[in-house]
Coordinates of C-alpha atoms in Angstrom, one line a residue:
M1 CA 2.2 20.2 -6.8
L2 CA 3.2 16.6 -6.8
K3 CA 1.5 14.5 -9.5
R4 CA -0.2 11.5 -8.1
K5 CA -1.6 8.4 -9.9
I6 CA -4.7 8.4 -7.7
E7 CA -6.0 11.4 -9.6
D8 CA -6.9 9.1 -12.4
T9 CA -8.8 6.8 -10.0
L10 CA -10.7 9.7 -8.6
L11 CA -11.8 10.8 -12.1
Q12 CA -12.9 7.3 -13.0
W13 CA -15.0 7.2 -9.8
K14 CA -16.6 10.6 -10.5
N15 CA -17.5 9.6 -14.1
K16 CA -19.0 6.3 -13.2
P17 CA -22.8 6.6 -13.2
G18 CA -24.5 6.0 -9.9
H19 CA -21.2 5.9 -8.0
N20 CA -21.1 5.4 -4.2
P21 CA -19.6 7.7 -1.7
L22 CA -15.8 7.3 -1.8
V23 CA -13.8 6.3 1.2
I24 CA -10.0 6.7 1.0
K25 CA -7.9 4.8 3.5
G26 CA -4.2 5.5 3.9
V27 CA -1.4 5.9 6.4
R28 CA -1.2 9.4 8.0
Q29 CA 0.7 12.0 5.9
C30 CA 0.4 10.1 2.6
G31 CA -1.3 13.1 0.9
K32 CA -5.0 12.2 1.1
T33 CA -6.4 15.5 2.2
F34 CA -4.4 17.6 -0.3
I35 CA -5.1 15.5 -3.4
V36 CA -8.9 15.2 -2.6
Q37 CA -9.2 19.0 -2.1
Q38 CA -7.3 19.7 -5.3
F39 CA -9.5 17.2 -7.2
A40 CA -12.7 18.6 -5.8
K41 CA -11.7 22.2 -6.7
Q42 CA -11.0 21.2 -10.3
H43 CA -14.1 19.2 -10.9
Y44 CA -17.0 20.7 -8.8
Q45 CA -18.7 24.0 -8.7
S46 CA -18.9 23.9 -4.9
V47 CA -16.8 22.1 -2.3
V48 CA -17.8 21.7 1.3
Y49 CA -14.9 20.6 3.5
V50 CA -15.3 19.2 7.0
N51 CA -12.3 18.1 9.2
F52 CA -13.6 16.2 12.2
A53 CA -10.2 16.2 14.0
L54 CA -9.9 20.0 13.8
E55 CA -13.6 21.0 14.0
A56 CA -15.2 18.8 16.6
D57 CA -18.4 21.0 16.6
K58 CA -19.2 19.6 13.1
I59 CA -19.7 16.1 14.6
T60 CA -23.1 17.4 16.0
A61 CA -24.4 17.8 12.4
F62 CA -24.4 14.0 12.0
L63 CA -26.0 13.2 15.4
G64 CA -29.7 12.1 15.5
N65 CA -31.5 11.6 12.2
K66 CA -29.2 10.5 9.3
D67 CA -31.4 11.6 6.4
V68 CA -29.5 14.0 4.0
D69 CA -31.8 17.0 4.4
T70 CA -31.4 17.0 8.2
I71 CA -27.6 16.7 7.9
L72 CA -27.5 19.6 5.3
L73 CA -29.6 21.8 7.5
N74 CA -27.3 21.1 10.5
L75 CA -24.2 21.8 8.4
S76 CA -25.7 25.0 6.9
T77 CA -26.2 26.3 10.4
L78 CA -22.6 25.5 11.4
M79 CA -21.2 26.6 8.0
P80 CA -23.3 29.6 6.7
Q81 CA -21.1 30.1 3.6
A82 CA -21.4 26.5 2.4
Q83 CA -23.2 25.9 -0.8
F84 CA -25.0 22.6 -1.4
I85 CA -25.8 22.5 -5.2
P86 CA -27.3 19.2 -6.3
R87 CA -25.1 17.3 -8.8
K88 CA -22.4 20.0 -8.5
T89 CA -21.2 19.8 -4.9
C90 CA -18.5 17.6 -3.4
I91 CA -18.7 17.1 0.3
I92 CA -15.3 16.1 1.8
L93 CA -15.5 14.4 5.2
D94 CA -11.9 14.4 6.5
E95 CA -10.6 12.3 9.4
I96 CA -14.0 10.6 9.4
Q97 CA -12.8 8.0 11.9
D98 CA -13.4 10.7 14.5
C99 CA -17.1 10.8 13.6
P100 CA -18.7 7.3 13.4
D101 CA -22.1 8.9 12.8
A102 CA -20.7 10.4 9.6
Q103 CA -19.6 7.0 8.5
T104 CA -23.1 5.6 9.0
S105 CA -24.6 8.6 7.0
L106 CA -22.8 7.5 3.8
K107 CA -25.6 5.1 3.2
S108 CA -28.1 8.0 3.3
F109 CA -26.0 10.0 0.8
K110 CA -25.8 7.1 -1.5
L111 CA -29.6 6.5 -1.5
D112 CA -30.2 10.2 -1.9
G113 CA -27.8 10.6 -4.8
R114 CA -27.8 14.4 -5.0
F115 CA -24.2 15.0 -3.7
D116 CA -20.8 13.4 -4.2
V117 CA -19.1 12.5 -0.9
I118 CA -15.4 11.7 -0.4
A119 CA -14.4 10.5 3.1
T120 CA -10.8 10.2 4.2
G121 CA -9.1 9.1 7.3
S122 CA -5.7 8.1 8.6
L123 CA -7.0 5.6 11.1
L124 CA -9.9 4.1 9.2
G125 CA -8.2 0.7 9.4
V126 CA -8.6 0.7 13.2
K127 CA -12.1 2.2 13.1
G128 CA -14.1 -0.5 11.3
Y129 CA -12.3 -0.7 7.9
G130 CA -9.5 -3.0 9.1
S131 CA -8.8 -6.7 8.4
K132 CA -11.6 -9.1 7.9
K133 CA -10.2 -11.1 10.8
K134 CA -10.5 -8.1 13.1
Q135 CA -14.0 -7.3 12.0
N136 CA -15.1 -10.9 12.6
N137 CA -13.6 -11.0 16.1
K138 CA -14.9 -7.6 17.2
K139 CA -18.5 -6.5 17.2
L140 CA -19.1 -3.2 15.6
G141 CA -21.2 -0.6 17.4
K142 CA -24.4 1.0 16.3
N143 CA -22.5 3.3 13.9
S144 CA -21.2 0.5 11.8
V145 CA -19.6 0.6 8.4
P146 CA -22.2 1.0 5.7
V147 CA -21.2 -2.1 3.7
G148 CA -22.4 -1.9 0.0
Y149 CA -23.0 1.8 0.0
E150 CA -19.5 3.1 -0.4
T151 CA -16.4 2.5 -2.6
I152 CA -13.2 1.9 -0.5
I153 CA -9.8 2.6 -2.0
S154 CA -6.3 2.7 -0.4
M155 CA -3.8 5.5 -1.0
C156 CA -0.1 5.0 -0.5
P157 CA 2.8 7.5 -0.2
L158 CA 4.6 8.3 -3.5
D159 CA 5.9 5.3 -5.4
F160 CA 9.3 5.5 -7.2
E161 CA 7.6 6.5 -10.5
E162 CA 5.8 9.4 -8.9
F163 CA 9.1 10.3 -7.2
L164 CA 10.8 10.4 -10.7
W165 CA 8.0 12.7 -11.9
A166 CA 8.6 15.0 -9.0
N167 CA 12.3 15.2 -9.9
G168 CA 11.6 16.2 -13.4
I169 CA 12.0 12.8 -15.2
R170 CA 9.6 12.8 -18.1
A171 CA 7.3 9.9 -19.0
E172 CA 9.3 9.3 -22.3
A173 CA 12.5 8.7 -20.2
I174 CA 10.7 6.2 -18.0
D175 CA 9.2 4.5 -21.0
A176 CA 12.6 4.2 -22.6
V177 CA 13.9 2.4 -19.5
R178 CA 10.8 0.2 -19.3
K179 CA 11.5 -1.0 -22.9
C180 CA 14.9 -2.1 -21.7
F181 CA 13.3 -4.2 -19.0
V182 CA 10.7 -5.7 -21.3
R183 CA 13.2 -6.4 -24.2
E184 CA 15.9 -7.5 -21.7
T185 CA 18.5 -5.1 -23.1
P186 CA 21.0 -3.1 -21.1
V187 CA 20.1 0.5 -20.2
P188 CA 22.4 3.1 -21.8
E189 CA 25.1 3.9 -19.2
G190 CA 24.3 7.6 -18.8
I191 CA 20.6 6.9 -18.1
H192 CA 21.5 3.8 -16.0
Y193 CA 23.7 6.0 -13.7
A194 CA 21.1 8.7 -13.3
F195 CA 18.4 6.2 -12.4
K196 CA 20.7 4.6 -9.8
Q197 CA 21.3 7.9 -8.2
L198 CA 17.6 8.8 -8.2
F199 CA 16.9 5.3 -6.8
N200 CA 19.3 5.9 -3.9
R201 CA 17.6 9.3 -3.3
Y202 CA 14.2 7.7 -3.2
I203 CA 15.5 5.2 -0.6
V204 CA 16.7 8.0 1.7
V205 CA 13.8 10.4 1.1
G206 CA 10.9 7.9 0.8
G207 CA 7.5 8.7 -0.5
L208 CA 5.7 10.8 2.1
P209 CA 4.8 14.0 0.4
A210 CA 6.0 16.4 3.1
A211 CA 9.5 14.7 3.0
V212 CA 9.6 14.8 -0.8
N213 CA 8.6 18.4 -1.0
K214 CA 11.2 19.3 1.6
F215 CA 13.9 17.4 -0.3
L216 CA 13.0 19.2 -3.6
E217 CA 12.9 22.5 -1.8
S218 CA 16.1 22.2 0.2
N219 CA 18.1 19.2 -1.2
H220 CA 19.2 18.8 2.4
M221 CA 19.0 15.4 4.3
G222 CA 19.0 17.1 7.7
E223 CA 15.7 18.9 6.9
V224 CA 14.2 15.7 5.5
A225 CA 15.1 14.0 8.8
E226 CA 13.3 16.7 10.7
V227 CA 10.2 16.1 8.7
Y228 CA 10.3 12.4 9.5
K229 CA 10.8 13.0 13.1
S230 CA 7.6 15.1 13.2
I231 CA 5.7 12.4 11.3
I232 CA 6.8 9.6 13.6
D233 CA 5.8 11.7 16.6
E234 CA 2.4 12.0 15.0
Y235 CA 2.2 8.2 14.5
E236 CA 3.2 7.6 18.2
D237 CA 0.6 10.1 19.3
D238 CA -2.1 8.2 17.4
M239 CA -0.9 5.0 19.1
V240 CA -1.9 6.5 22.4
K241 CA -5.0 8.3 21.2
Y242 CA -6.7 5.7 19.1
A243 CA -5.5 2.3 20.4
D244 CA -7.4 0.0 22.8
D245 CA -6.2 0.4 26.3
A246 CA -4.8 -3.2 26.4
D247 CA -2.6 -2.5 23.4
K248 CA -1.3 1.0 24.2
P249 CA 1.6 -0.1 26.3
H250 CA 2.9 -2.4 23.6
I251 CA 2.3 -0.7 20.2
R252 CA 5.2 1.6 20.4
E253 CA 7.5 -1.2 21.5
C254 CA 6.4 -3.3 18.5
F255 CA 6.9 -0.3 16.1
E256 CA 10.3 0.5 17.4
S257 CA 11.5 -3.1 17.1
I258 CA 11.0 -3.3 13.3
P259 CA 14.5 -2.1 12.3
V260 CA 16.1 -4.6 14.7
Q261 CA 13.8 -7.4 13.3
L262 CA 14.9 -6.6 9.8
A263 CA 18.6 -6.3 10.7
K264 CA 18.7 -9.9 11.8
E265 CA 20.1 -12.6 9.5
N266 CA 16.7 -14.3 9.8
K267 CA 14.3 -11.5 9.3
K268 CA 11.3 -13.4 10.6
F269 CA 9.3 -11.3 13.1
Q270 CA 10.0 -12.6 16.6
Y271 CA 8.1 -11.3 19.6
S272 CA 11.1 -12.1 21.8
T273 CA 13.0 -9.5 19.9
I274 CA 10.6 -6.8 21.1
K275 CA 11.4 -7.6 24.7
K276 CA 12.9 -10.6 26.5
G277 CA 10.1 -13.0 27.4
A278 CA 7.5 -11.3 25.2
R279 CA 4.8 -13.5 23.8
A280 CA 2.4 -13.4 20.9
S281 CA -0.5 -13.2 23.2
Q282 CA 0.8 -9.9 24.6
Y283 CA 1.8 -8.2 21.3
D284 CA -0.4 -9.7 18.5
G285 CA -3.1 -7.0 19.0
S286 CA -0.5 -4.3 18.9
L287 CA 1.0 -5.6 15.7
Q288 CA -2.5 -5.8 14.2
W289 CA -3.2 -2.2 15.2
L290 CA -0.1 -1.1 13.3
E291 CA -1.2 -3.0 10.3
D292 CA -4.7 -1.7 10.3
A293 CA -3.3 1.8 10.7
G294 CA -1.4 1.3 7.5
I295 CA 2.0 1.7 9.1
I296 CA 3.2 -1.8 8.5
H297 CA 2.4 -4.8 6.3
R298 CA 3.3 -8.4 6.7
C299 CA 5.2 -10.7 4.3
Y300 CA 4.1 -14.3 4.9
N301 CA 6.2 -17.4 4.6
T302 CA 4.7 -20.1 2.4
D303 CA 4.8 -23.9 2.8
T304 CA 5.8 -24.2 -0.8
P305 CA 6.9 -21.8 -3.6
E306 CA 3.8 -22.3 -5.8
L307 CA 0.4 -21.0 -6.4
P308 CA -1.9 -20.1 -4.8
L309 CA 0.4 -18.0 -2.6
D310 CA -2.3 -17.0 -0.1
G311 CA -3.4 -20.6 0.2
N312 CA 0.1 -21.7 1.1
A313 CA 0.9 -18.9 3.5
K314 CA 1.6 -19.6 7.2
E315 CA -0.4 -17.1 9.3
D316 CA 2.0 -17.3 12.2
V317 CA 5.3 -17.0 10.3
F318 CA 6.0 -13.6 8.7
K319 CA 8.3 -10.7 8.3
V320 CA 7.2 -7.1 8.9
Y321 CA 8.0 -4.2 6.6
L322 CA 7.1 -0.5 7.0
T323 CA 4.7 1.0 4.5
D324 CA 7.2 3.4 3.1
I325 CA 11.0 3.0 2.8
G326 CA 11.5 6.5 4.1
L327 CA 10.1 5.5 7.5
L328 CA 12.6 2.7 7.8
M329 CA 15.4 5.0 7.0
A330 CA 14.2 7.5 9.6
M331 CA 14.3 4.8 12.2
L332 CA 17.8 3.5 11.5
N333 CA 21.0 4.9 13.0
P334 CA 21.9 8.6 12.3
G335 CA 24.1 8.7 9.2
T336 CA 22.6 5.8 7.5
R337 CA 21.1 8.1 4.7
A338 CA 24.6 9.3 4.0
D339 CA 25.9 5.7 3.9
V340 CA 23.2 4.8 1.3
L341 CA 24.0 7.8 -0.9
Q342 CA 27.6 6.8 -0.8
G343 CA 26.9 3.1 -1.4
N344 CA 28.1 2.0 2.0
L345 CA 25.3 -0.1 3.5
Y346 CA 27.1 -2.2 6.1
G347 CA 24.9 -4.4 8.2
Y348 CA 21.7 -2.8 7.0
K349 CA 22.0 -3.7 3.4
G350 CA 19.6 -6.7 3.6
A351 CA 17.0 -4.7 5.5
I352 CA 17.1 -1.8 3.2
F353 CA 17.0 -3.6 -0.1
E354 CA 14.3 -6.0 1.0
G355 CA 12.5 -3.0 2.4
I356 CA 12.6 -1.2 -1.0
M357 CA 11.3 -4.3 -2.8
A358 CA 8.5 -4.5 -0.2
D359 CA 7.8 -0.8 -0.9
F360 CA 7.5 -1.5 -4.6
L361 CA 5.2 -4.5 -4.3
H362 CA 3.0 -3.0 -1.6
K363 CA 2.5 0.2 -3.7
K364 CA 1.5 -2.0 -6.6
G365 CA -1.3 -3.4 -4.5
Q366 CA 0.3 -6.8 -3.9
N367 CA 0.3 -8.9 -0.8
L368 CA 3.7 -10.1 0.2
Y369 CA 5.1 -13.6 0.4
Y370 CA 8.5 -15.3 0.8
Y371 CA 9.7 -18.8 1.0
H372 CA 12.0 -20.1 3.8
K373 CA 12.9 -23.7 4.5
D374 CA 14.9 -25.0 7.4
G375 CA 18.4 -25.7 6.1
G376 CA 18.9 -22.3 4.6
L377 CA 16.9 -22.3 1.4
E378 CA 15.1 -18.9 1.1
L379 CA 13.5 -16.9 -1.7
D380 CA 13.1 -13.2 -0.7
F381 CA 9.8 -12.6 -2.4
L382 CA 7.3 -14.6 -4.4
I383 CA 5.0 -13.0 -7.0
R384 CA 2.3 -14.2 -9.4
Q385 CA 2.9 -13.4 -13.1
K386 CA 1.1 -14.9 -16.1
G387 CA -0.3 -17.7 -14.0
E388 CA 3.1 -18.8 -12.5
C389 CA 4.9 -18.3 -9.2
V390 CA 8.0 -16.3 -9.8
P391 CA 10.8 -15.7 -7.2
C392 CA 12.2 -12.3 -6.8
E393 CA 15.7 -12.2 -5.3
V394 CA 17.0 -8.9 -3.9
K395 CA 20.7 -8.3 -3.6
S396 CA 22.5 -5.2 -2.5
T397 CA 25.5 -6.2 -4.6
S398 CA 26.1 -8.8 -7.3
N399 CA 25.9 -11.8 -4.9
K400 CA 25.0 -15.1 -6.3
A401 CA 21.4 -16.3 -5.8
K402 CA 22.1 -19.8 -4.6
S403 CA 18.6 -20.5 -3.4
V404 CA 17.1 -19.5 -6.8
K405 CA 19.5 -21.7 -8.7
T406 CA 18.6 -24.6 -6.4
V407 CA 14.9 -24.4 -7.0
L408 CA 15.4 -23.9 -10.8
K409 CA 17.4 -27.1 -10.9
H410 CA 14.4 -29.0 -9.5
P411 CA 11.3 -27.9 -11.3
E412 CA 9.6 -31.2 -10.5
K413 CA 9.8 -30.4 -6.8
Y414 CA 9.4 -26.6 -6.7
H415 CA 7.5 -25.9 -9.9
I416 CA 9.6 -22.8 -10.7
S417 CA 10.7 -22.2 -14.3
H418 CA 12.2 -18.7 -14.2
A419 CA 13.2 -16.0 -11.7
L420 CA 14.0 -12.3 -11.3
K421 CA 17.1 -11.1 -9.6
F422 CA 17.4 -7.4 -8.6
G423 CA 20.7 -5.9 -7.7
D424 CA 23.5 -3.5 -8.5
Y425 CA 23.9 -4.4 -12.2
N426 CA 22.4 -3.6 -15.6
V427 CA 19.9 -5.8 -17.5
G428 CA 21.1 -9.3 -18.4
R429 CA 20.1 -12.9 -18.4
E430 CA 21.7 -16.0 -16.8
G431 CA 19.7 -18.8 -18.3
A432 CA 16.3 -18.8 -16.5
I433 CA 17.3 -15.9 -14.3
L434 CA 16.6 -12.3 -15.5
T435 CA 19.0 -9.9 -13.7
V436 CA 17.9 -6.3 -13.6
P437 CA 18.8 -3.1 -11.7
S438 CA 17.1 -2.7 -8.3
Y439 CA 15.4 0.5 -9.5
M440 CA 13.4 -1.6 -12.0
G441 CA 11.2 -3.1 -9.3
F442 CA 8.4 -0.6 -10.1
F443 CA 8.1 -2.0 -13.6
L444 CA 6.7 -5.3 -12.4
E445 CA 3.3 -6.1 -13.7
F446 CA 0.8 -8.6 -12.2
D447 CA -2.1 -10.7 -13.3
A448 CA -5.4 -8.8 -13.4
V449 CA -7.8 -11.6 -12.6
E450 CA -10.8 -9.3 -13.1
D451 CA -9.9 -8.8 -16.8
I452 CA -10.4 -12.4 -17.8
D453 CA -12.9 -12.8 -20.7
L454 CA -15.2 -15.7 -20.1
P455 CA -16.7 -17.6 -23.1
I456 CA -20.4 -17.1 -23.8
L457 CA -22.5 -20.1 -23.0
D458 CA -25.5 -21.0 -25.1
I459 CA -27.9 -21.6 -22.3
D460 CA -30.8 -22.2 -24.7
E461 CA -28.8 -25.0 -26.4
V462 CA -28.1 -26.6 -23.0
N463 CA -31.7 -26.6 -22.1
R464 CA -32.7 -28.0 -25.5
L465 CA -30.2 -30.8 -25.2
A466 CA -31.4 -31.6 -21.7
K467 CA -35.0 -31.7 -22.8
Q468 CA -34.0 -34.0 -25.7
M469 CA -32.5 -36.4 -23.2
F470 CA -35.8 -36.8 -21.4
V471 CA -37.7 -37.3 -24.7
E472 CA -35.3 -40.0 -25.8
E473 CA -35.9 -41.9 -22.5

């Protein structure tokens, strides 16, 4: 069984007094169903599992009245063996996007409070849980999302650290390498070589659990490729089944254009690359569908390399990356996996190494930004660390980071004081540039705004001083 970080999140949710029903979003095949079932079996006396995609008759249990007692009566009729034990039962509502009435019922379960409910779905982003922009532009039907009565979290495919765990690398070994990153000291050569090899394997296998399990079982790239072929077929079936009619003809074209978009020297997403003469008005909805489905994420260009990154982002200028590096590898030319394992990246080197950094950042919960200025100045990624904007340059080899050196020479203009460069080398420093192996991308840590401790204000003293001002007048 693959160890997943989300297990800790699930336990924190369960132990929080008065917790809401939990809604887990995530791209198809990232492991939501498996991990939720395992968690429920370990922590509850009774588990009631409903899959609306496979058991359409269960949808009827949520029609009509939405009070919990009526729903339980209906489910008991359809599932005679189910046990509903107050405070000891977890109800799993899988593929809940296929039952909007079940989404609405989450409010009733929250107000009732007797049962824990975990809802999962691969297409929740396109069924009411998508971007704020989409929700604002599209009226929701009567079975709307029960805002305020659920806790929503996102689940990703395995990140590189979870992949290391799956391959038998212990936490002590990972911590030892992390210390090298923090202390800016080279990784011992034997460990460095092993991590580079595992990093290349992560690139070609990716983080979708079915592919990782197949790799661990067979150690054969051909069988991994077959797994991805099946997964991509499922994605394309969803594009037909769940998309709006106006977008269906274009979603697959958008999706299949992504490797070509990233192979360009200028990786900016261009609608004309999808098809000659294509316009944003034709394909923007299709691209939004792919994003809401969790299949892609955008990396926005910024007006300037400084904080706030979201405030400086250009909505209509962006790159597009796939949610998992394994998906990109599956869509490239046959034989590319072998090239990566042998270190021969050819024309795809930029696409692959930017794709893996996007993979690292996205799975850390970060929005993606880059900086590009006409004239050739470009910073691959921009991140926020310790209240500063920090460029991250990604190099497949030991190429010089000319753009980074340019912005560092002009702090008065670009407000950049230091940078990170990831590539095929060990840990070292070149002045304000920290160079690290590409595999260290998953060590990046980010500002936790929510953890800021605010000073205590003496409100009584403020009121006293204010009153004194009036007396003195």
